[in-house]
């Protein structure tokens, strides 16, 4: 599958702005109120935060790219870890425009 050109452009811009030339780790935290209960129980945000702290301890210059469906998680990560790479211009949660790709 190929992403739409508009999304590919946004991904490239995010890389250039926030991550290029830096040691980086991608973190995907699913915590939206509609997320499956097993997802929330099996991988709570706090687990990711603890692991991110470990990474920062070992590599103080590490940059994080955050993919999340939760504004609360986004705010918590920014508060504790500073600026993180985030894809700008997201679509509404679980919307058709946010889930389309082209073949």
GROMACS .gro file of N, CA and C in nm:
model
  309
    1UNK      N    1   0.083  -0.118   0.000
    1UNK     CA    2   0.000   0.000   0.000
    1UNK      C    3   0.088   0.125   0.000
    2UNK      N    4   0.041   0.225  -0.069
    2UNK     CA    5   0.110   0.354  -0.070
    2UNK      C    6   0.020   0.457  -0.002
    3UNK      N    7   0.079   0.542   0.076
    3UNK     CA    8   0.000   0.648   0.138
    3UNK      C    9  -0.029   0.755   0.036
    4UNK      N   10  -0.135   0.829   0.060
    4UNK     CA   11  -0.169   0.939  -0.030
    4UNK      C   12  -0.057   1.042  -0.030
    5UNK      N   13  -0.036   1.110  -0.141
    5UNK     CA   14   0.073   1.208  -0.150
    5UNK      C   15   0.066   1.315  -0.040
    6UNK      N   16  -0.056   1.359  -0.005
    6UNK     CA   17  -0.068   1.461   0.098
    6UNK      C   18  -0.015   1.410   0.232
    7UNK      N   19  -0.044   1.284   0.264
    7UNK     CA   20   0.005   1.225   0.388
    7UNK      C   21   0.155   1.203   0.381
    8UNK      N   22   0.203   1.158   0.267
    8UNK     CA   23   0.347   1.138   0.250
    8UNK      C   24   0.421   1.270   0.272
    9UNK      N   25   0.365   1.379   0.223
    9UNK     CA   26   0.426   1.511   0.243
    9UNK      C   27   0.430   1.548   0.391
   10UNK      N   28   0.320   1.523   0.461
   10UNK     CA   29   0.314   1.555   0.604
   10UNK      C   30   0.413   1.471   0.683
   11UNK      N   31   0.427   1.345   0.646
   11UNK     CA   32   0.524   1.258   0.713
   11UNK      C   33   0.666   1.311   0.691
   12UNK      N   34   0.696   1.347   0.567
   12UNK     CA   35   0.828   1.403   0.537
   12UNK      C   36   0.856   1.531   0.613
   13UNK      N   37   0.758   1.618   0.621
   13UNK     CA   38   0.774   1.743   0.695
   13UNK      C   39   0.799   1.717   0.843
   14UNK      N   40   0.728   1.621   0.899
   14UNK     CA   41   0.747   1.587   1.040
   14UNK      C   42   0.888   1.535   1.062
   15UNK      N   43   0.933   1.447   0.973
   15UNK     CA   44   1.069   1.394   0.985
   15UNK      C   45   1.172   1.506   0.980
   16UNK      N   46   1.160   1.593   0.882
   16UNK     CA   47   1.258   1.702   0.867
   16UNK      C   48   1.255   1.798   0.984
   17UNK      N   49   1.137   1.829   1.033
   17UNK     CA   50   1.121   1.927   1.141
   17UNK      C   51   1.165   1.872   1.277
   18UNK      N   52   1.129   1.747   1.307
   18UNK     CA   53   1.143   1.698   1.444
   18UNK      C   54   1.247   1.588   1.466
   19UNK      N   55   1.282   1.514   1.362
   19UNK     CA   56   1.359   1.392   1.387
   19UNK      C   57   1.486   1.376   1.306
   20UNK      N   58   1.497   1.438   1.192
   20UNK     CA   59   1.610   1.418   1.102
   20UNK      C   60   1.742   1.447   1.173
   21UNK      N   61   1.835   1.353   1.161
   21UNK     CA   62   1.966   1.371   1.220
   21UNK      C   63   1.972   1.342   1.368
   22UNK      N   64   1.861   1.296   1.426
   22UNK     CA   65   1.857   1.268   1.569
   22UNK      C   66   1.830   1.120   1.593
   23UNK      N   67   1.884   1.069   1.700
   23UNK     CA   68   1.848   0.934   1.743
   23UNK      C   69   1.700   0.942   1.782
   24UNK      N   70   1.618   0.856   1.727
   24UNK     CA   71   1.474   0.868   1.754
   24UNK      C   72   1.408   0.732   1.773
   25UNK      N   73   1.299   0.735   1.847
   25UNK     CA   74   1.220   0.615   1.876
   25UNK      C   75   1.074   0.650   1.854
   26UNK      N   76   1.004   0.565   1.782
   26UNK     CA   77   0.860   0.582   1.761
   26UNK      C   78   0.783   0.513   1.872
   27UNK      N   79   0.683   0.583   1.924
   27UNK     CA   80   0.602   0.530   2.033
   27UNK      C   81   0.455   0.543   1.992
   28UNK      N   82   0.383   0.431   1.993
   28UNK     CA   83   0.241   0.433   1.957
   28UNK      C   84   0.160   0.395   2.081
   29UNK      N   85   0.085   0.491   2.132
   29UNK     CA   86   0.007   0.469   2.254
   29UNK      C   87  -0.141   0.484   2.221
   30UNK      N   88  -0.213   0.376   2.234
   30UNK     CA   89  -0.358   0.376   2.211
   30UNK      C   90  -0.428   0.389   2.346
   31UNK      N   91  -0.502   0.497   2.363
   31UNK     CA   92  -0.567   0.522   2.491
   31UNK      C   93  -0.701   0.592   2.476
   32UNK      N   94  -0.752   0.603   2.356
   32UNK     CA   95  -0.881   0.670   2.333
   32UNK      C   96  -0.990   0.599   2.413
   33UNK      N   97  -1.089   0.672   2.453
   33UNK     CA   98  -1.197   0.613   2.534
   33UNK      C   99  -1.263   0.494   2.465
   34UNK      N  100  -1.258   0.491   2.332
   34UNK     CA  101  -1.321   0.380   2.260
   34UNK      C  102  -1.224   0.264   2.232
   35UNK      N  103  -1.099   0.276   2.277
   35UNK     CA  104  -1.002   0.167   2.256
   35UNK      C  105  -1.049   0.044   2.332
   36UNK      N  106  -1.015  -0.071   2.278
   36UNK     CA  107  -1.054  -0.197   2.340
   36UNK      C  108  -0.997  -0.207   2.481
   37UNK      N  109  -1.074  -0.260   2.573
   37UNK     CA  110  -1.033  -0.270   2.713
   37UNK      C  111  -0.903  -0.349   2.728
   38UNK      N  112  -0.885  -0.454   2.649
   38UNK     CA  113  -0.762  -0.533   2.659
   38UNK      C  114  -0.640  -0.453   2.615
   39UNK      N  115  -0.660  -0.365   2.518
   39UNK     CA  116  -0.550  -0.277   2.476
   39UNK      C  117  -0.512  -0.185   2.591
   40UNK      N  118  -0.611  -0.126   2.653
   40UNK     CA  119  -0.582  -0.032   2.762
   40UNK      C  120  -0.523  -0.103   2.884
   41UNK      N  121  -0.569  -0.224   2.913
   41UNK     CA  122  -0.515  -0.298   3.027
   41UNK      C  123  -0.375  -0.354   2.998
   42UNK      N  124  -0.356  -0.404   2.877
   42UNK     CA  125  -0.230  -0.469   2.841
   42UNK      C  126  -0.115  -0.375   2.812
   43UNK      N  127  -0.146  -0.255   2.768
   43UNK     CA  128  -0.041  -0.158   2.738
   43UNK      C  129  -0.086  -0.018   2.777
   44UNK      N  130  -0.095   0.006   2.907
   44UNK     CA  131  -0.138   0.138   2.955
   44UNK      C  132  -0.031   0.244   2.927
   45UNK      N  133  -0.071   0.369   2.915
   45UNK     CA  134   0.026   0.476   2.888
   45UNK      C  135   0.142   0.477   2.987
   46UNK      N  136   0.116   0.445   3.113
   46UNK     CA  137   0.221   0.450   3.214
   46UNK      C  138   0.337   0.354   3.181
   47UNK      N  139   0.306   0.241   3.118
   47UNK     CA  140   0.412   0.148   3.078
   47UNK      C  141   0.504   0.216   2.977
   48UNK      N  142   0.444   0.283   2.879
   48UNK     CA  143   0.524   0.352   2.778
   48UNK      C  144   0.606   0.464   2.840
   49UNK      N  145   0.546   0.540   2.932
   49UNK     CA  146   0.619   0.650   2.997
   49UNK      C  147   0.741   0.597   3.071
   50UNK      N  148   0.724   0.485   3.142
   50UNK     CA  149   0.836   0.427   3.216
   50UNK      C  150   0.947   0.386   3.120
   51UNK      N  151   0.911   0.324   3.011
   51UNK     CA  152   1.011   0.282   2.912
   51UNK      C  153   1.079   0.403   2.848
   52UNK      N  154   1.004   0.508   2.820
   52UNK     CA  155   1.061   0.630   2.763
   52UNK      C  156   1.160   0.693   2.861
   53UNK      N  157   1.129   0.690   2.990
   53UNK     CA  158   1.222   0.741   3.092
   53UNK      C  159   1.352   0.661   3.090
   54UNK      N  160   1.340   0.528   3.078
   54UNK     CA  161   1.459   0.444   3.070
   54UNK      C  162   1.543   0.481   2.949
   55UNK      N  163   1.478   0.502   2.836
   55UNK     CA  164   1.551   0.538   2.714
   55UNK      C  165   1.621   0.672   2.730
   56UNK      N  166   1.552   0.769   2.789
   56UNK     CA  167   1.612   0.901   2.810
   56UNK      C  168   1.729   0.893   2.907
   57UNK      N  169   1.719   0.804   3.004
   57UNK     CA  170   1.828   0.787   3.099
   57UNK      C  171   1.952   0.733   3.028
   58UNK      N  172   1.931   0.636   2.941
   58UNK     CA  173   2.043   0.576   2.867
   58UNK      C  174   2.092   0.666   2.754
   59UNK      N  175   2.000   0.736   2.690
   59UNK     CA  176   2.032   0.821   2.574
   59UNK      C  177   1.963   0.957   2.591
   60UNK      N  178   2.025   1.049   2.663
   60UNK     CA  179   1.961   1.177   2.694
   60UNK      C  180   1.917   1.258   2.572
   61UNK      N  181   1.979   1.232   2.457
   61UNK     CA  182   1.946   1.309   2.337
   61UNK      C  183   1.837   1.244   2.252
   62UNK      N  184   1.780   1.133   2.297
   62UNK     CA  185   1.682   1.063   2.214
   62UNK      C  186   1.558   1.149   2.190
   63UNK      N  187   1.511   1.148   2.067
   63UNK     CA  188   1.387   1.217   2.031
   63UNK      C  189   1.278   1.112   2.017
   64UNK      N  190   1.155   1.149   2.052
   64UNK     CA  191   1.044   1.057   2.039
   64UNK      C  192   0.948   1.104   1.931
   65UNK      N  193   0.900   1.008   1.852
   65UNK     CA  194   0.790   1.034   1.761
   65UNK      C  195   0.669   0.968   1.825
   66UNK      N  196   0.566   1.045   1.851
   66UNK     CA  197   0.448   0.995   1.920
   66UNK      C  198   0.331   0.980   1.825
   67UNK      N  199   0.273   0.862   1.825
   67UNK     CA  200   0.148   0.836   1.754
   67UNK      C  201   0.048   0.798   1.862
   68UNK      N  202  -0.056   0.878   1.875
   68UNK     CA  203  -0.156   0.849   1.978
   68UNK      C  204  -0.293   0.894   1.931
   69UNK      N  205  -0.394   0.833   1.990
   69UNK     CA  206  -0.532   0.870   1.961
   69UNK      C  207  -0.593   0.947   2.077
   70UNK      N  208  -0.508   0.995   2.168
   70UNK     CA  209  -0.555   1.058   2.290
   70UNK      C  210  -0.487   1.193   2.313
   71UNK      N  211  -0.567   1.297   2.323
   71UNK     CA  212  -0.514   1.430   2.354
   71UNK      C  213  -0.452   1.433   2.494
   72UNK      N  214  -0.508   1.356   2.586
   72UNK     CA  215  -0.455   1.348   2.722
   72UNK      C  216  -0.314   1.291   2.719
   73UNK      N  217  -0.295   1.181   2.647
   73UNK     CA  218  -0.161   1.120   2.635
   73UNK      C  219  -0.066   1.218   2.570
   74UNK      N  220  -0.109   1.283   2.464
   74UNK     CA  221  -0.023   1.381   2.397
   74UNK      C  222   0.024   1.488   2.495
   75UNK      N  223  -0.067   1.540   2.575
   75UNK     CA  224  -0.033   1.644   2.672
   75UNK      C  225   0.062   1.590   2.778
   76UNK      N  226   0.036   1.469   2.829
   76UNK     CA  227   0.123   1.411   2.931
   76UNK      C  228   0.264   1.389   2.878
   77UNK      N  229   0.275   1.339   2.756
   77UNK     CA  230   0.406   1.314   2.697
   77UNK      C  231   0.480   1.446   2.677
   78UNK      N  232   0.413   1.545   2.624
   78UNK     CA  233   0.478   1.676   2.603
   78UNK      C  234   0.522   1.737   2.736
   79UNK      N  235   0.440   1.723   2.839
   79UNK     CA  236   0.474   1.778   2.970
   79UNK      C  237   0.599   1.714   3.028
   80UNK      N  238   0.607   1.583   3.018
   80UNK     CA  239   0.721   1.513   3.078
   80UNK      C  240   0.844   1.509   2.989
   81UNK      N  241   0.826   1.493   2.859
   81UNK     CA  242   0.940   1.469   2.771
   81UNK      C  243   0.973   1.585   2.678
   82UNK      N  244   0.899   1.692   2.687
   82UNK     CA  245   0.925   1.807   2.601
   82UNK      C  246   0.866   1.787   2.463
   83UNK      N  247   0.924   1.854   2.367
   83UNK     CA  248   0.874   1.844   2.231
   83UNK      C  249   0.896   1.703   2.176
   84UNK      N  250   0.796   1.655   2.108
   84UNK     CA  251   0.804   1.525   2.043
   84UNK      C  252   0.759   1.542   1.899
   85UNK      N  253   0.801   1.450   1.814
   85UNK     CA  254   0.754   1.452   1.676
   85UNK      C  255   0.609   1.406   1.673
   86UNK      N  256   0.525   1.484   1.610
   86UNK     CA  257   0.383   1.452   1.596
   86UNK      C  258   0.340   1.487   1.455
   87UNK      N  259   0.259   1.403   1.396
   87UNK     CA  260   0.206   1.433   1.264
   87UNK      C  261   0.103   1.545   1.276
   88UNK      N  262   0.127   1.655   1.209
   88UNK     CA  263   0.037   1.769   1.216
   88UNK      C  264  -0.085   1.747   1.127
   89UNK      N  265  -0.192   1.815   1.157
   89UNK     CA  266  -0.311   1.813   1.071
   89UNK      C  267  -0.385   1.682   1.071
   90UNK      N  268  -0.395   1.619   1.187
   90UNK     CA  269  -0.465   1.491   1.194
   90UNK      C  270  -0.613   1.506   1.161
   91UNK      N  271  -0.670   1.399   1.112
   91UNK     CA  272  -0.814   1.395   1.085
   91UNK      C  273  -0.889   1.361   1.213
   92UNK      N  274  -1.020   1.372   1.208
   92UNK     CA  275  -1.101   1.331   1.323
   92UNK      C  276  -1.074   1.185   1.355
   93UNK      N  277  -1.085   1.148   1.481
   93UNK     CA  278  -1.060   1.012   1.525
   93UNK      C  279  -1.148   0.914   1.449
   94UNK      N  280  -1.084   0.812   1.393
   94UNK     CA  281  -1.153   0.701   1.325
   94UNK      C  282  -1.242   0.747   1.209
   95UNK      N  283  -1.206   0.856   1.145
   95UNK     CA  284  -1.285   0.908   1.034
   95UNK      C  285  -1.240   0.844   0.903
   96UNK      N  286  -1.328   0.844   0.801
   96UNK     CA  287  -1.287   0.787   0.671
   96UNK      C  288  -1.163   0.855   0.614
   97UNK      N  289  -1.155   0.989   0.624
   97UNK     CA  290  -1.040   1.058   0.569
   97UNK      C  291  -0.912   1.024   0.644
   98UNK      N  292  -0.923   0.985   0.769
   98UNK     CA  293  -0.805   0.949   0.846
   98UNK      C  294  -0.759   0.807   0.825
   99UNK      N  295  -0.837   0.726   0.757
   99UNK     CA  296  -0.802   0.584   0.740
   99UNK      C  297  -0.784   0.543   0.594
  100UNK      N  298  -0.793   0.636   0.502
  100UNK     CA  299  -0.780   0.604   0.360
  100UNK      C  300  -0.636   0.596   0.315
  101UNK      N  301  -0.610   0.504   0.224
  101UNK     CA  302  -0.484   0.497   0.152
  101UNK      C  303  -0.517   0.465   0.008
  102UNK      N  304  -0.421   0.459  -0.076
  102UNK     CA  305  -0.449   0.423  -0.215
  102UNK      C  306  -0.364   0.305  -0.253
  103UNK      N  307  -0.413   0.227  -0.345
  103UNK     CA  308  -0.338   0.110  -0.390
  103UNK      C  309  -0.256   0.145  -0.512
   0.00000   0.00000   0.00000
